[in-house]
Coordinates of N, CA, C and O and ligand atoms in Angstrom, one line a residue:
X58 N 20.9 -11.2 -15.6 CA 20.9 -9.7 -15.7 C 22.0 -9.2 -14.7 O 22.1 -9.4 -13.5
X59 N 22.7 -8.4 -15.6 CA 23.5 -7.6 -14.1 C 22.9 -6.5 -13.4 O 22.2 -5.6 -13.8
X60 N 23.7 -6.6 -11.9 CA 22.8 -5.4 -11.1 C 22.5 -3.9 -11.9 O 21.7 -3.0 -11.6
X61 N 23.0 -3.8 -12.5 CA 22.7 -2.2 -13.8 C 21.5 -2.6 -14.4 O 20.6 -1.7 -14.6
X62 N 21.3 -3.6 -14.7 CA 20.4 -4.2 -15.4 C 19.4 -4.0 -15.0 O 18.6 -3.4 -15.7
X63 N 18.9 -4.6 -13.5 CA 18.5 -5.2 -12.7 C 17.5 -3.8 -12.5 O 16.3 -3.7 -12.6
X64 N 18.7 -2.6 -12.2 CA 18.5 -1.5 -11.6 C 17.6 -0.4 -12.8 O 16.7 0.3 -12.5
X65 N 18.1 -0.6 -14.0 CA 17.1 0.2 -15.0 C 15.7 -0.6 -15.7 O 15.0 -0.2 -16.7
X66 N 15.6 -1.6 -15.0 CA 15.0 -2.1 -15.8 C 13.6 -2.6 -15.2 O 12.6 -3.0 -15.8
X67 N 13.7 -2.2 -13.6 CA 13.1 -2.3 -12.2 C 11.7 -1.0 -12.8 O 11.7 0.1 -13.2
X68 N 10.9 -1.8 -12.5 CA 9.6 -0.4 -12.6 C 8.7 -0.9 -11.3 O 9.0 -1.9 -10.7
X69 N 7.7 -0.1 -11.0 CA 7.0 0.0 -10.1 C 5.7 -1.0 -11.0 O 5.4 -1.0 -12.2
X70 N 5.2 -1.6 -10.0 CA 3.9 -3.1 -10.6 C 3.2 -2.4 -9.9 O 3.6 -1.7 -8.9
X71 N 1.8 -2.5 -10.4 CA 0.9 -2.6 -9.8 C -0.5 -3.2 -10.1 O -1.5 -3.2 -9.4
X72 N -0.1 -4.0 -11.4 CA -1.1 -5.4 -11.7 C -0.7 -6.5 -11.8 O 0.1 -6.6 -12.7
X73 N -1.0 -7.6 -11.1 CA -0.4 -8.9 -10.9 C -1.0 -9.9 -11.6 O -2.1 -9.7 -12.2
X74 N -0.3 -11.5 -11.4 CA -1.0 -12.3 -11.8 C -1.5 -12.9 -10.5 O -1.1 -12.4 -9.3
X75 N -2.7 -14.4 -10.8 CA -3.1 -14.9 -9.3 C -1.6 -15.4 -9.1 O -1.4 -15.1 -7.9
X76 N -0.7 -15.9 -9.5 CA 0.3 -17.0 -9.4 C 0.9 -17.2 -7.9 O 1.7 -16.2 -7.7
X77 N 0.9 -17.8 -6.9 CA 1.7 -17.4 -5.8 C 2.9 -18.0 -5.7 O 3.2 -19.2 -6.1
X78 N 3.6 -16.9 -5.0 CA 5.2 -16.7 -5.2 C 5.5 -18.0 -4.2 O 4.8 -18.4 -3.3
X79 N 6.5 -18.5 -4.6 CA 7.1 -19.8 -4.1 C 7.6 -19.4 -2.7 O 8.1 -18.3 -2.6
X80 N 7.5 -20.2 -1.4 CA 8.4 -19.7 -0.7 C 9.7 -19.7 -0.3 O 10.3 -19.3 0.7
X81 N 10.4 -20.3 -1.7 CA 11.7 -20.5 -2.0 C 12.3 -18.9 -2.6 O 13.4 -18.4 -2.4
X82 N 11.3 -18.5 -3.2 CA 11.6 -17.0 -3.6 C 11.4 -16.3 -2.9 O 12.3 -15.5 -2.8
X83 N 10.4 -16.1 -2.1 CA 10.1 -15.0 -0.4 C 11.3 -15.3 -0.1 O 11.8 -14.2 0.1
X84 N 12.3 -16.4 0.2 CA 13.3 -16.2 1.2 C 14.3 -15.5 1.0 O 15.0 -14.8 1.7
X85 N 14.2 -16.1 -0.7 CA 15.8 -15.2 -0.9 C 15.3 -13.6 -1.5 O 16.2 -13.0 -2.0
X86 N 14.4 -13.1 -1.4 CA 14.0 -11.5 -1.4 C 13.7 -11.5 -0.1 O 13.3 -10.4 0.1
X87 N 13.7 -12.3 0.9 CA 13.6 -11.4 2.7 C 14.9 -11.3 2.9 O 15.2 -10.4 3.6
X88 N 16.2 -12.4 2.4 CA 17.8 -12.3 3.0 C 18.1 -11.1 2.4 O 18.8 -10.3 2.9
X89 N 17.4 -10.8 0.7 CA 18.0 -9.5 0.0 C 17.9 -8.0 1.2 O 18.8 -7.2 1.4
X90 N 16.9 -8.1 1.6 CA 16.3 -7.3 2.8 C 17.5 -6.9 3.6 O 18.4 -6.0 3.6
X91 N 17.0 -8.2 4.5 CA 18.0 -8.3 5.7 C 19.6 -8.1 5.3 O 20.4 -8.0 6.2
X92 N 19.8 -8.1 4.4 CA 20.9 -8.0 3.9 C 21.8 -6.1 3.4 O 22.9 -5.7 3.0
X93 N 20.4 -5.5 3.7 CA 21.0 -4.1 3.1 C 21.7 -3.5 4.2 O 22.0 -4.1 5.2
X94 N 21.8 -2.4 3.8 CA 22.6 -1.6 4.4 C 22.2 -1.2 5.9 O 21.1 -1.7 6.3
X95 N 23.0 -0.2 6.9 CA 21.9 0.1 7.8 C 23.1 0.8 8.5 O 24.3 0.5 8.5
X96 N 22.2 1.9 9.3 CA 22.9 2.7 9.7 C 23.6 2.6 11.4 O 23.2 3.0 12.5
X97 N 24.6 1.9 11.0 CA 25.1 1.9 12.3 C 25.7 0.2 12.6 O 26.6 -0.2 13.2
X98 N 24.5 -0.6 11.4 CA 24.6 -1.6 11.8 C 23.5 -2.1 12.6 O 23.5 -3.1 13.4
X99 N 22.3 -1.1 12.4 CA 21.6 -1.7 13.7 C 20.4 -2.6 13.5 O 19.8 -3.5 14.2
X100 N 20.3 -2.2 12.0 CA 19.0 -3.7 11.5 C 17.7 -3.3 12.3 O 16.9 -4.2 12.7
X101 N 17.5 -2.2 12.6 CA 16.8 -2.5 13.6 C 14.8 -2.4 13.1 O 13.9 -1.7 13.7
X102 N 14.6 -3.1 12.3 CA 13.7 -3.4 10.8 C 13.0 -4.9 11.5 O 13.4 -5.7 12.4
X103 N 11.8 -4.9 10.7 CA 11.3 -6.0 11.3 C 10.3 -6.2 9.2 O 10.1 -5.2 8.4
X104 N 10.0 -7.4 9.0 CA 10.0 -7.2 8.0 C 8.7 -8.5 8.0 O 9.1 -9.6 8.2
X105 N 7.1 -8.5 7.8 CA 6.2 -9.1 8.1 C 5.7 -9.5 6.9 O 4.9 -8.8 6.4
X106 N 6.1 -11.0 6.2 CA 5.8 -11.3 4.9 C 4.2 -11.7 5.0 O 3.7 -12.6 5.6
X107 N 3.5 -11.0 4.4 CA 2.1 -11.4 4.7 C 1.6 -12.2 2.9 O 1.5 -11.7 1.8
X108 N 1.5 -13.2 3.1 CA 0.6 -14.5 2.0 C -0.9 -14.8 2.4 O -1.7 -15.4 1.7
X109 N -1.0 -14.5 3.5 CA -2.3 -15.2 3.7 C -3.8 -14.4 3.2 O -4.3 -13.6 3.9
X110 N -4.3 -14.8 1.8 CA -5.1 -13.5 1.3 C -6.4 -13.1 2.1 O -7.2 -12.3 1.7
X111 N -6.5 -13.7 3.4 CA -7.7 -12.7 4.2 C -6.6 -11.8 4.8 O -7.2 -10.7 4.8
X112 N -5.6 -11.7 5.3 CA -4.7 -10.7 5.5 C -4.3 -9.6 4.5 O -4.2 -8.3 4.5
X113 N -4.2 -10.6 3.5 CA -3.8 -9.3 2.7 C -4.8 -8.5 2.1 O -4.5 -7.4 1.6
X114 N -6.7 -9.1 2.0 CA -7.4 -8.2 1.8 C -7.8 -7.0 3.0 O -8.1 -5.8 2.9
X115 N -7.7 -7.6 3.7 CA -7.7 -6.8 5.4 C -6.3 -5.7 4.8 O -6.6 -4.4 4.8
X116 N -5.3 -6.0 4.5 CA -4.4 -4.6 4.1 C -4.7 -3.8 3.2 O -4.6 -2.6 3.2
X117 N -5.0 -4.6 2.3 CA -5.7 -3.3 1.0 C -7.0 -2.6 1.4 O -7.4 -1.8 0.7
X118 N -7.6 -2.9 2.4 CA -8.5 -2.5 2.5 C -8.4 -0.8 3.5 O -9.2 0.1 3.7
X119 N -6.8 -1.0 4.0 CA -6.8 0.3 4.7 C -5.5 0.8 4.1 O -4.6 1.4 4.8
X120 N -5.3 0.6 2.7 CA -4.1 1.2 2.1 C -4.1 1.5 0.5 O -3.6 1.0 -0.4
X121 N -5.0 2.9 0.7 CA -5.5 3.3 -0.5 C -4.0 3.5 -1.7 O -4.2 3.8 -2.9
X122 N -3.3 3.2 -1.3 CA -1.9 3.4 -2.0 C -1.3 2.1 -2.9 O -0.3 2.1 -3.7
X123 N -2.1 1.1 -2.6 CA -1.9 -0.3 -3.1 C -2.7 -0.6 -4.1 O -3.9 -0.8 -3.7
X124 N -2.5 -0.8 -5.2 CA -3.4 -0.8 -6.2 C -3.3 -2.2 -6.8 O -2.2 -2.7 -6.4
X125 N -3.9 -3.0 -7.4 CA -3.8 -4.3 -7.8 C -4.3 -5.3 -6.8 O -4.9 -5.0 -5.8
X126 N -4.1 -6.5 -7.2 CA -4.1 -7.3 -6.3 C -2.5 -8.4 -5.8 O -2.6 -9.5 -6.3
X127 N -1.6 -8.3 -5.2 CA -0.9 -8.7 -4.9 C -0.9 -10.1 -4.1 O -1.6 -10.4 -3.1
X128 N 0.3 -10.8 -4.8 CA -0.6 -12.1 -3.8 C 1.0 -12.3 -2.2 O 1.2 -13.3 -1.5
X129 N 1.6 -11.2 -2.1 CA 2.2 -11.0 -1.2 C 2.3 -9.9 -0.9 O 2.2 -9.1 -1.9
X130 N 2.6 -9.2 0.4 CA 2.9 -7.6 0.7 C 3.6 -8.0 2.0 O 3.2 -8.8 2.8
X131 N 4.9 -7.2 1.9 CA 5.8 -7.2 2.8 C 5.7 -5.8 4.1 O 6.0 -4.7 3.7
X132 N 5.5 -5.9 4.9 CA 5.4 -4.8 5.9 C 6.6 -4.5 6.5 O 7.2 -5.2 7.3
X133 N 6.9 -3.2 6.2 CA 8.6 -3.3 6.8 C 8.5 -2.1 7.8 O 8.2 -1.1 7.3
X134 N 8.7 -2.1 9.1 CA 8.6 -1.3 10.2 C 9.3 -1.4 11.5 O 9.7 -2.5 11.8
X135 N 9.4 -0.6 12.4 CA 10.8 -0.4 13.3 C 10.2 -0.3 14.7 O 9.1 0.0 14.4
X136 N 10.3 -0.4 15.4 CA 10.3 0.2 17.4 C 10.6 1.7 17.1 O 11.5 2.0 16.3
X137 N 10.1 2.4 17.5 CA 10.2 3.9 17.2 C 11.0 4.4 18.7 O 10.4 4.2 19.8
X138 N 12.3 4.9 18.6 CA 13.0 5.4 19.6 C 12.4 6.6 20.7 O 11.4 6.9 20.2
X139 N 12.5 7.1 21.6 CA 11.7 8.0 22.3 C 12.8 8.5 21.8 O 13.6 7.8 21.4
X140 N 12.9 10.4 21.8 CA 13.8 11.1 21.4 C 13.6 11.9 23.2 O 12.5 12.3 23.7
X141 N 15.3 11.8 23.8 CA 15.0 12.1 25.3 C 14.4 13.6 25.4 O 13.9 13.8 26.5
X142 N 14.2 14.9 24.6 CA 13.5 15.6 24.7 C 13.0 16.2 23.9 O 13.3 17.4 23.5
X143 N 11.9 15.2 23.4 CA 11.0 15.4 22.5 C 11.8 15.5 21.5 O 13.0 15.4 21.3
X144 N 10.1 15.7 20.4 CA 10.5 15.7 18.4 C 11.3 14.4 18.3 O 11.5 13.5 19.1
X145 N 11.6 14.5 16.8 CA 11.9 13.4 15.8 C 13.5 12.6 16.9 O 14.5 13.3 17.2
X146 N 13.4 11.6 17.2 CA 14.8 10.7 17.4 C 15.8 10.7 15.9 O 15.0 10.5 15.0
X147 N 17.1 10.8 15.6 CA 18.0 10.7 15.5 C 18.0 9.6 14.7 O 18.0 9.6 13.4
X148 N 18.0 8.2 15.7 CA 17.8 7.0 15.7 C 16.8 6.5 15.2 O 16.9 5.3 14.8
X149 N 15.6 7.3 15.0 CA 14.3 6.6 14.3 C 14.4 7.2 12.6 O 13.8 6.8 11.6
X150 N 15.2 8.3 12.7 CA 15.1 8.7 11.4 C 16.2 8.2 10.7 O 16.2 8.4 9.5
X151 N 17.2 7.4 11.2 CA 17.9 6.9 10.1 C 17.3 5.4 10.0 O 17.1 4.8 9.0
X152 N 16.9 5.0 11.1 CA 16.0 3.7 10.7 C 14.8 3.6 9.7 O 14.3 2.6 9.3
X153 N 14.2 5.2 9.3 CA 13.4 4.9 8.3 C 14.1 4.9 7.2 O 13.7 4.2 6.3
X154 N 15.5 5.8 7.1 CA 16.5 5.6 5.9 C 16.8 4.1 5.7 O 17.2 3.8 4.6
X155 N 16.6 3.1 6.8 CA 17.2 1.9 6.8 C 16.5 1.4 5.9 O 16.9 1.1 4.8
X156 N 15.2 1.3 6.2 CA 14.0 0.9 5.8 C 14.1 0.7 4.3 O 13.9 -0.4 3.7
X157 N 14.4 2.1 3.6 CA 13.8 2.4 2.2 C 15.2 1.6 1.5 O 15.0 1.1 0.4
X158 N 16.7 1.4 2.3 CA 17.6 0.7 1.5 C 16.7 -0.7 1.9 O 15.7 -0.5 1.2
X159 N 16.6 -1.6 2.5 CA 16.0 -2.8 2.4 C 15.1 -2.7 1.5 O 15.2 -3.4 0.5
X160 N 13.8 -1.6 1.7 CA 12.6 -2.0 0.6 C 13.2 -2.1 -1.0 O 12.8 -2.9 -1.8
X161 N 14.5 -0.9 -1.3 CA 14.8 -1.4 -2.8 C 15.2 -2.3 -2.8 O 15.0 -2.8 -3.9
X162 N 15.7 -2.9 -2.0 CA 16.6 -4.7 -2.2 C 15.4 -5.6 -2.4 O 15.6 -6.6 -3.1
X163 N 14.2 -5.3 -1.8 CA 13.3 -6.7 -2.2 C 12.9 -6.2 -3.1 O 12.9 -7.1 -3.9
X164 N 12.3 -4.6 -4.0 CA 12.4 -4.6 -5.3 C 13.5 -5.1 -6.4 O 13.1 -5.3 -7.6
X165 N 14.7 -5.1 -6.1 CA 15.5 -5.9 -7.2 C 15.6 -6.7 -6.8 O 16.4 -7.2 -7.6
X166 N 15.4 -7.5 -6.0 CA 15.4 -9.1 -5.7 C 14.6 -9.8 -6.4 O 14.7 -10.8 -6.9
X167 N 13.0 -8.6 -6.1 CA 12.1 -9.8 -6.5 C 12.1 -9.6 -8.4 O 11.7 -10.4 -9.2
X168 N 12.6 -8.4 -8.7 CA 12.5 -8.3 -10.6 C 13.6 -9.1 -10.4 O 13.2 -10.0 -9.6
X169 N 14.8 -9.3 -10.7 CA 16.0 -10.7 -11.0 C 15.3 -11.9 -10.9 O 15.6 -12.8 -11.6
X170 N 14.4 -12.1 -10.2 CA 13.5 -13.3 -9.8 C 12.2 -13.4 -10.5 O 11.3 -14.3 -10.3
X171 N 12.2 -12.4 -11.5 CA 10.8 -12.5 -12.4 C 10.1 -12.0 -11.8 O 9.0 -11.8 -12.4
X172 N 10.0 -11.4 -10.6 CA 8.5 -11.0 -9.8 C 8.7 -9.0 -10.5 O 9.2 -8.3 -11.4
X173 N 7.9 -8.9 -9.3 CA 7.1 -7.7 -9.6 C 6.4 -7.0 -8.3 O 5.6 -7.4 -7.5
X174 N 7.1 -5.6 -8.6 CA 6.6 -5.2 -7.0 C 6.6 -3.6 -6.8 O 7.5 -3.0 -7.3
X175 N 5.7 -3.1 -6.2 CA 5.9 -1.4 -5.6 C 5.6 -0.9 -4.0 O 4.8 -1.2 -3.2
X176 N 6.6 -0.2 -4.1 CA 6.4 1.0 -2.6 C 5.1 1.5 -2.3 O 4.3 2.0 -3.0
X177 N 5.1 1.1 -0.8 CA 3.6 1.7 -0.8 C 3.7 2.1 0.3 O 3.8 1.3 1.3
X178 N 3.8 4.1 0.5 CA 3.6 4.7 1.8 C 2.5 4.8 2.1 O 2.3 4.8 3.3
X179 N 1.2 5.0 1.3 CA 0.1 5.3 1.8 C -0.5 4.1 2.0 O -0.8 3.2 1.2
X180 N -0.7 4.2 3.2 CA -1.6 3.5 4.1 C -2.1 4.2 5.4 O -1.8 5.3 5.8
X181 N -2.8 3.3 5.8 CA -3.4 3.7 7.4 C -2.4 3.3 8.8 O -2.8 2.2 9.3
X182 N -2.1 3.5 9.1 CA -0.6 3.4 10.3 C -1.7 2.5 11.3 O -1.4 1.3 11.4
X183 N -2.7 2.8 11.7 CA -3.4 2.1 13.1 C -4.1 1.0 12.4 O -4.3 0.0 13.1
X184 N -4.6 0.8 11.0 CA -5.0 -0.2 10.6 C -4.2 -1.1 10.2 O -4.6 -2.3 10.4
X185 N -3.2 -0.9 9.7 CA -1.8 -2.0 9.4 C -1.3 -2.4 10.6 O -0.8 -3.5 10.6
X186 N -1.3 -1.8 11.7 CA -0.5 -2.4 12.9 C -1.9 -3.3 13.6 O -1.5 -4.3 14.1
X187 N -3.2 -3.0 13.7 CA -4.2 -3.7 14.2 C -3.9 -4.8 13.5 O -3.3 -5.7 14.1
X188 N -4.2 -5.2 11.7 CA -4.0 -6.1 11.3 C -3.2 -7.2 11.4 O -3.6 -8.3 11.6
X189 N -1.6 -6.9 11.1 CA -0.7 -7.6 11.7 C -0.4 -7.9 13.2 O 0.6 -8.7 13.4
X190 N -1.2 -7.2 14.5 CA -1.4 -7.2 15.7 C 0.6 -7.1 16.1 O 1.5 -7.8 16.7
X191 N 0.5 -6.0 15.6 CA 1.8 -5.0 16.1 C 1.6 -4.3 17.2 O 0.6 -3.7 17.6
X192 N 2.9 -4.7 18.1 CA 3.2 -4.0 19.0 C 3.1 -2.7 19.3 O 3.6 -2.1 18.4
X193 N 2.3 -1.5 20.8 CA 2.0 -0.6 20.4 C 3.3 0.5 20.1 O 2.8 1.6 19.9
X194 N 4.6 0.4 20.0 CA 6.0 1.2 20.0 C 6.5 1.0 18.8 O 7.4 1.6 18.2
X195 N 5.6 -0.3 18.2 CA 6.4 -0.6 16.6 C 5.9 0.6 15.8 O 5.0 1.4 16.2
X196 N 6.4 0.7 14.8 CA 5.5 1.6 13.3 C 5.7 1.2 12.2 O 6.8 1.5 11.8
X197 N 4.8 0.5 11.3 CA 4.8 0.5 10.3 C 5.1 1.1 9.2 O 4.0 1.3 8.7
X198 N 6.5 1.7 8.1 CA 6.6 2.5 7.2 C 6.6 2.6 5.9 O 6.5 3.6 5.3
X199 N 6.6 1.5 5.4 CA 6.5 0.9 4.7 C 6.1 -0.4 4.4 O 6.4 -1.3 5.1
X200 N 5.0 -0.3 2.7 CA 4.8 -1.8 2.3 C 5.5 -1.7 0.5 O 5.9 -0.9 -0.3
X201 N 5.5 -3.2 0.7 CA 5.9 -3.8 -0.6 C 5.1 -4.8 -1.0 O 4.7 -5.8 -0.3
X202 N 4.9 -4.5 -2.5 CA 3.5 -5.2 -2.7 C 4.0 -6.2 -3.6 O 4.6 -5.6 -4.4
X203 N 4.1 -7.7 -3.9 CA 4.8 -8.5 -4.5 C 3.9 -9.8 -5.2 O 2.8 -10.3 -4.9
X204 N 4.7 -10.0 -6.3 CA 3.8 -11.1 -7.3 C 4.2 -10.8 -8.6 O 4.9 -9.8 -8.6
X205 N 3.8 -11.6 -10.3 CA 4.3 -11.5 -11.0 C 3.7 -11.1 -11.3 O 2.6 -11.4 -11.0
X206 N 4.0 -9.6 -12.3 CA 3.5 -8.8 -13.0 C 3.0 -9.3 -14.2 O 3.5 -10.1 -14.9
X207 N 1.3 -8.2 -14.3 CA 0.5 -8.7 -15.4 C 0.4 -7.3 -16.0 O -0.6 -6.6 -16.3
X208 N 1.6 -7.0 -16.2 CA 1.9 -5.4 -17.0 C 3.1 -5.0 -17.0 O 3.6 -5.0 -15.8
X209 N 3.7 -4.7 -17.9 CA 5.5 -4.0 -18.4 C 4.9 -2.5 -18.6 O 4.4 -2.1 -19.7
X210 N 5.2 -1.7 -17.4 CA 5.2 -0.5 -17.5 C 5.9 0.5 -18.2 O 7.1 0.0 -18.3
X211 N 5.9 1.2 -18.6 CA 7.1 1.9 -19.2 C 7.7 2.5 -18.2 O 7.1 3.1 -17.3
X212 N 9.0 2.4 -18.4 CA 9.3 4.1 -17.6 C 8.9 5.6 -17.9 O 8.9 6.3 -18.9
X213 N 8.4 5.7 -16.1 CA 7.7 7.1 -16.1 C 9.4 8.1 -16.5 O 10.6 8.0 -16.8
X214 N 8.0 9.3 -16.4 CA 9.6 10.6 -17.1 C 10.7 10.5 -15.3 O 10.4 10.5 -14.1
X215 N 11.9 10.5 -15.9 CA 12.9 10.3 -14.9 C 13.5 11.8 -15.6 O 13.9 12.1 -16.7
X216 N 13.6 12.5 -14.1 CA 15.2 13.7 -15.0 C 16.1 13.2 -15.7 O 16.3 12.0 -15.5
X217 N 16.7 14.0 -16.5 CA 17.8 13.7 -16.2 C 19.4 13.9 -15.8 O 20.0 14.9 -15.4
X218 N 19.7 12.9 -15.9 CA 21.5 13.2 -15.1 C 22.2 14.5 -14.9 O 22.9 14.9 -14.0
X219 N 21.7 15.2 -16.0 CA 22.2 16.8 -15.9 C 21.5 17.5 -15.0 O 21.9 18.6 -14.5
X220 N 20.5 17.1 -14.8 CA 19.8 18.4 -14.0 C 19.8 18.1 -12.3 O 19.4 18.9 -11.4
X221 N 20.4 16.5 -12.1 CA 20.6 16.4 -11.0 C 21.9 16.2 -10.2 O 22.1 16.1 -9.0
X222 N 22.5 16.3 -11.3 CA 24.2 15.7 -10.6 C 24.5 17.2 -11.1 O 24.1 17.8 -12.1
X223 N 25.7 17.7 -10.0 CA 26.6 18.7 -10.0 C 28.1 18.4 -9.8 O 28.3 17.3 -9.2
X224 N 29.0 19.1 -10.2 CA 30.4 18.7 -10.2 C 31.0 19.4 -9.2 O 31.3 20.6 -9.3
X225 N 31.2 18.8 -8.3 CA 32.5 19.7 -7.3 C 31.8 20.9 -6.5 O 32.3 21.2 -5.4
X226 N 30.7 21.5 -6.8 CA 30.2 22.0 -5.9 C 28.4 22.3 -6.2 O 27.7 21.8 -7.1
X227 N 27.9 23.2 -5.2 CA 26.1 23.1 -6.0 C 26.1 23.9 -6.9 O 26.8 24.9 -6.8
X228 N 25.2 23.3 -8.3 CA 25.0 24.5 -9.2 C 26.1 24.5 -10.2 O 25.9 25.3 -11.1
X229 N 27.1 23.7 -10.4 CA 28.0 23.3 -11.3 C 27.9 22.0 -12.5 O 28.2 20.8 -12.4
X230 N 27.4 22.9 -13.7 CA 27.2 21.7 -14.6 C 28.2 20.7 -14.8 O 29.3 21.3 -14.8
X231 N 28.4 19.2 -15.1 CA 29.1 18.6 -15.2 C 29.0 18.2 -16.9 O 28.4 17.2 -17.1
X232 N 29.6 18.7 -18.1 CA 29.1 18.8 -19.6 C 29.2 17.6 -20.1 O 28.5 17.2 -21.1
X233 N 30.2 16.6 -19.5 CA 29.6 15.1 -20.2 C 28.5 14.8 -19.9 O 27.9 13.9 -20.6
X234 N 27.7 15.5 -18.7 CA 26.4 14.5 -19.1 C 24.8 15.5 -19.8 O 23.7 15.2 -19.9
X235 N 25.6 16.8 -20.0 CA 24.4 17.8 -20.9 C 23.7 16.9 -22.0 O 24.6 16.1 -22.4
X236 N 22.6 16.7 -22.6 CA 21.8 16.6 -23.3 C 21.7 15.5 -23.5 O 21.0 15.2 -24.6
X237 N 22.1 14.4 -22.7 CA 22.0 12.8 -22.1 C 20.9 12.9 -21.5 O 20.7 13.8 -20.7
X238 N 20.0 11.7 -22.0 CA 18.5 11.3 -21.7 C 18.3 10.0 -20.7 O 17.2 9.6 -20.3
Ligands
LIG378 C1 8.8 6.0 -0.5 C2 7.9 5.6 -1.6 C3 6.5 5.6 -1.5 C4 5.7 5.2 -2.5 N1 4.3 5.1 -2.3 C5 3.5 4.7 -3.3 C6 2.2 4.4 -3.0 O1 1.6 4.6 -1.9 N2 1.4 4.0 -4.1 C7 1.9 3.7 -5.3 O2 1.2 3.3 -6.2 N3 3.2 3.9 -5.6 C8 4.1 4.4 -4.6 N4 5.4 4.5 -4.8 C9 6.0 4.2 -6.2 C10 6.3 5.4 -7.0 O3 5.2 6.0 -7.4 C11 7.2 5.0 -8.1 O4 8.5 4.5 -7.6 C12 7.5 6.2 -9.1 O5 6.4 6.6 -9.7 C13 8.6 5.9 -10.1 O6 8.2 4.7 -10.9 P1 9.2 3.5 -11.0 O7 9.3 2.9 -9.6 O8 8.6 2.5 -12.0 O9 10.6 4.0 -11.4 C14 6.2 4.9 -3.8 C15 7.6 4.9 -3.9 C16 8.4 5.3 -2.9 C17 9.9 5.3 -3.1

């Protein structure tokens, strides 16, 4: 498949099979990870492959946002910067932008690879970091829930292209892509 391919064809799982994922395939969807983009260059992501299913029931159990049974979930979370006077760091907020480019890379890594996988913000922040026995400055931001899918979802309603892309400035329709679905 080509990455276009890869990229329309990618749906969010959330029913699996028991099958467990090879650890030959974990690795090359954690290099997909480690491999994205990042702001600055700083990587500064920590990425906690959890297989072990008393682990992973201990995670569903405080992450109402995870639905299925997954026979992997990836925990992907940062060192949270102090911001020198107060409110949001700079530095922590592009690290959570880091974040979400890595989590789509292990979503198309693991579809090219046959797997099957979804974003999962809702969770419990102090229960995911007890579980994985995370440091108290780390934060958890994300999970990715992984395994072969036991369902071909459809794609949900996506806008489209017209109503999101503008030409040259805001508010400027672009007419090749009017009434394209
Ligand atoms: C940042 C983020 C958080 C998400 N959190 C959840 C979640 O907690 N539970 C869930 O079932 N899906 C979650 N999703 C998946 C979205 O619901 C899904 O991407 C969206 O419905 C579009 O479907 P698609 O991925 O098949 O295109 C999340 C997606 C993103 C990007």
């Amino acid at each position: 498949m080509s990455v276009l391919d890869v990229i329309k064809t990618r749906r969010s799982i959330r029913s699996f099979d028991d099958e467990s994922i090879s650890d030959e395939d974990a690795e090359k969807i954690l290099d997909a990870a480690r491999l994205a983009p990042s702001g600055g260059n700083r990587q500064r992501w920590d990425f906690i492959y959890v297989k072990d299913p008393r682990v992973l029931r201990m995670i569903k159990n405080c992450s109402p946002g995870l639905y299925g049974d997954p026979v992997a979930v990836v925990v992907i979370g940062m060192k949270m910067v102090k911001a020198p006077f107060g409110g949001a760091d700079y530095g922590s907020i592009v690290g959570v932008l880091d974040i979400g480019f890595a989590a789509e890379n292990i979503l198309l890594a693991a579809h090219a690879l046959g797997l099957g996988g979804c974003a999962i913000a809702s969770f419990n922040e102090s229960g995911i970091k007890k579980v994985i026995d995370a440091p108290a400055a780390w934060r958890p931001i994300l999970l990715v829930s992984l395994g072969y899918p036991s369902e071909q979802p459809k794609m949900p309603p996506k806008k489209q292209l017209s109503e999101v892309v503008h030409l040259d400035r805001y508010g400027r329709k672009w007419e090749r892509l009017e009434g394209k679905t």
